[in-house]
């Protein structure tokens, strides 16, 4: 006798429904965040050079328009710094850092859901295990002396299926979370590099 994946899911009982929902939502979040973070991590090597040329020529508005056309965290970061030119350097740096924090928070949106799923899915699976064990012992108690291995095996079957499903969903969510966190960290490093380049640009002696 062979069992399909669908039959295994049916054997898991109602616990499989929230586990399936968690798996689908986690996959959606991973794909959606991965696309956004990948776009944010793209670096135009000529961007800072053009910004430098505009600032040296005094074309502040052109520099701002270039930043807006980028439509990226890096563009918004530098745009905030350009809008603060003329103020004390510390004010410029604080404005850039605040903008950076907002951008990182936007990129990290929904990541806590993946972390929660990574921890919660195995717990749901273990809940299914406990329910299956209770059902097994209840069946044995009702059968009395006529109890057979089949009465016990049915509950254990449900318990094992939900445990495996919970662990699979949890592992998927955990890997997805760590991959996205690593990519966000990469974007943060790029933003820090751009910030330092911009501050060095402002600190260059006038020609």
CSV table of C-alpha atoms in Angstrom, one decimal, residues 61-194:
chain,number,residue,atom,x,y,z
A,61,UNK,CA,18.5,70.6,-7.7
A,62,UNK,CA,20.0,68.3,-10.4
A,63,UNK,CA,21.5,66.1,-7.7
A,64,UNK,CA,18.2,65.9,-6.0
A,65,UNK,CA,16.4,65.0,-9.2
A,66,UNK,CA,19.0,62.2,-9.8
A,67,UNK,CA,18.3,60.8,-6.4
A,68,UNK,CA,14.6,60.9,-6.9
A,69,UNK,CA,14.9,59.1,-10.3
A,70,UNK,CA,16.8,56.3,-8.6
A,71,UNK,CA,13.7,55.3,-6.5
A,72,UNK,CA,15.9,53.3,-4.1
A,73,UNK,CA,16.9,53.4,-0.5
A,74,UNK,CA,20.3,54.7,-1.5
A,75,UNK,CA,18.7,57.5,-3.6
A,76,UNK,CA,16.5,58.6,-0.7
A,77,UNK,CA,19.4,58.4,1.7
A,78,UNK,CA,21.6,60.7,-0.3
A,79,UNK,CA,18.6,63.0,-1.2
A,80,UNK,CA,18.1,63.6,2.5
A,81,UNK,CA,21.7,64.5,3.0
A,82,UNK,CA,21.7,66.8,0.0
A,83,UNK,CA,18.6,68.6,1.3
A,84,UNK,CA,20.5,69.3,4.5
A,85,UNK,CA,23.6,70.8,2.8
A,86,UNK,CA,24.5,74.1,4.5
A,87,UNK,CA,23.7,72.9,8.0
A,88,UNK,CA,26.2,71.6,10.5
A,89,UNK,CA,27.8,68.3,9.5
A,90,UNK,CA,26.4,66.5,12.6
A,91,UNK,CA,22.8,67.5,11.5
A,92,UNK,CA,23.5,66.2,8.0
A,93,UNK,CA,24.8,62.9,9.4
A,94,UNK,CA,21.9,62.5,11.9
A,95,UNK,CA,19.3,63.1,9.1
A,96,UNK,CA,21.0,60.5,6.9
A,97,UNK,CA,21.1,58.0,9.7
A,98,UNK,CA,17.4,58.5,10.6
A,99,UNK,CA,16.5,58.0,6.9
A,100,UNK,CA,18.6,54.9,6.9
A,101,UNK,CA,16.8,53.5,9.9
A,102,UNK,CA,13.4,54.1,8.2
A,103,UNK,CA,14.6,52.4,5.0
A,104,UNK,CA,15.9,49.3,6.9
A,105,UNK,CA,12.7,49.1,8.8
A,106,UNK,CA,10.8,49.1,5.5
A,107,UNK,CA,13.0,46.4,4.1
A,108,UNK,CA,12.6,44.3,7.2
A,109,UNK,CA,8.8,44.5,7.1
A,110,UNK,CA,7.0,41.1,7.7
A,111,UNK,CA,10.3,39.4,8.6
A,112,UNK,CA,9.0,39.0,12.2
A,113,UNK,CA,6.2,36.8,10.8
A,114,UNK,CA,8.8,34.4,9.4
A,115,UNK,CA,10.6,34.3,12.7
A,116,UNK,CA,7.3,33.6,14.5
A,117,UNK,CA,6.4,30.9,12.0
A,118,UNK,CA,9.9,29.2,12.5
A,119,UNK,CA,9.2,28.9,16.2
A,120,UNK,CA,5.4,28.4,16.1
A,121,UNK,CA,5.0,25.8,13.3
A,122,UNK,CA,7.0,23.0,15.2
A,123,UNK,CA,4.9,23.8,18.3
A,124,UNK,CA,1.7,23.3,16.3
A,125,UNK,CA,3.1,20.0,15.1
A,126,UNK,CA,3.9,19.0,18.7
A,127,UNK,CA,0.3,19.9,19.6
A,128,UNK,CA,-0.9,17.5,16.9
A,129,UNK,CA,1.4,14.9,18.4
A,130,UNK,CA,-0.2,15.3,21.8
A,131,UNK,CA,-3.7,15.2,20.3
A,132,UNK,CA,-2.8,12.1,18.4
A,133,UNK,CA,-1.5,10.4,21.6
A,134,UNK,CA,-4.7,11.3,23.5
A,135,UNK,CA,-6.8,9.9,20.7
A,136,UNK,CA,-4.8,6.7,20.7
A,137,UNK,CA,-5.1,6.1,24.4
A,138,UNK,CA,-8.8,7.0,24.3
A,139,UNK,CA,-9.3,4.4,21.6
A,140,UNK,CA,-7.5,1.8,23.6
A,141,UNK,CA,-9.4,2.6,26.8
A,142,UNK,CA,-12.8,2.3,24.9
A,143,UNK,CA,-11.8,-1.0,23.3
A,144,UNK,CA,-10.9,-2.6,26.6
A,145,UNK,CA,-9.6,-6.2,26.3
A,146,UNK,CA,-10.4,-6.1,22.6
A,147,UNK,CA,-7.9,-3.4,21.9
A,148,UNK,CA,-5.6,-4.0,18.9
A,149,UNK,CA,-2.5,-2.5,17.6
A,150,UNK,CA,-4.6,-0.8,15.0
A,151,UNK,CA,-6.4,1.2,17.6
A,152,UNK,CA,-3.1,2.5,18.9
A,153,UNK,CA,-1.5,3.0,15.5
A,154,UNK,CA,-4.1,5.4,14.2
A,155,UNK,CA,-3.4,8.0,16.8
A,156,UNK,CA,0.4,7.6,16.6
A,157,UNK,CA,0.1,8.0,12.8
A,158,UNK,CA,-1.6,11.3,13.2
A,159,UNK,CA,0.9,12.4,15.8
A,160,UNK,CA,3.9,11.6,13.5
A,161,UNK,CA,2.4,13.3,10.5
A,162,UNK,CA,1.7,16.6,12.3
A,163,UNK,CA,5.2,16.6,13.9
A,164,UNK,CA,6.9,16.1,10.5
A,165,UNK,CA,4.7,18.8,8.9
A,166,UNK,CA,5.4,21.3,11.7
A,167,UNK,CA,9.1,20.7,11.5
A,168,UNK,CA,9.1,21.1,7.7
A,169,UNK,CA,7.2,24.4,7.8
A,170,UNK,CA,9.4,25.6,10.7
A,171,UNK,CA,12.7,24.8,8.8
A,172,UNK,CA,11.4,26.5,5.6
A,173,UNK,CA,10.5,29.7,7.6
A,174,UNK,CA,13.8,29.6,9.5
A,175,UNK,CA,15.9,29.4,6.3
A,176,UNK,CA,13.8,32.1,4.6
A,177,UNK,CA,14.2,34.4,7.6
A,178,UNK,CA,17.9,34.0,7.8
A,179,UNK,CA,18.4,34.5,4.0
A,180,UNK,CA,16.4,37.7,4.1
A,181,UNK,CA,18.1,39.0,7.2
A,182,UNK,CA,21.5,38.4,5.5
A,183,UNK,CA,20.3,40.4,2.4
A,184,UNK,CA,19.0,43.2,4.5
A,185,UNK,CA,22.4,43.4,6.2
A,186,UNK,CA,24.1,43.6,2.8
A,187,UNK,CA,21.8,46.6,1.9
A,188,UNK,CA,22.7,48.2,5.2
A,189,UNK,CA,26.4,47.8,4.5
A,190,UNK,CA,25.9,49.4,1.1
A,191,UNK,CA,24.0,52.3,2.7
A,192,UNK,CA,26.7,52.8,5.2
A,193,UNK,CA,29.3,52.9,2.4
A,194,UNK,CA,27.3,55.5,0.5
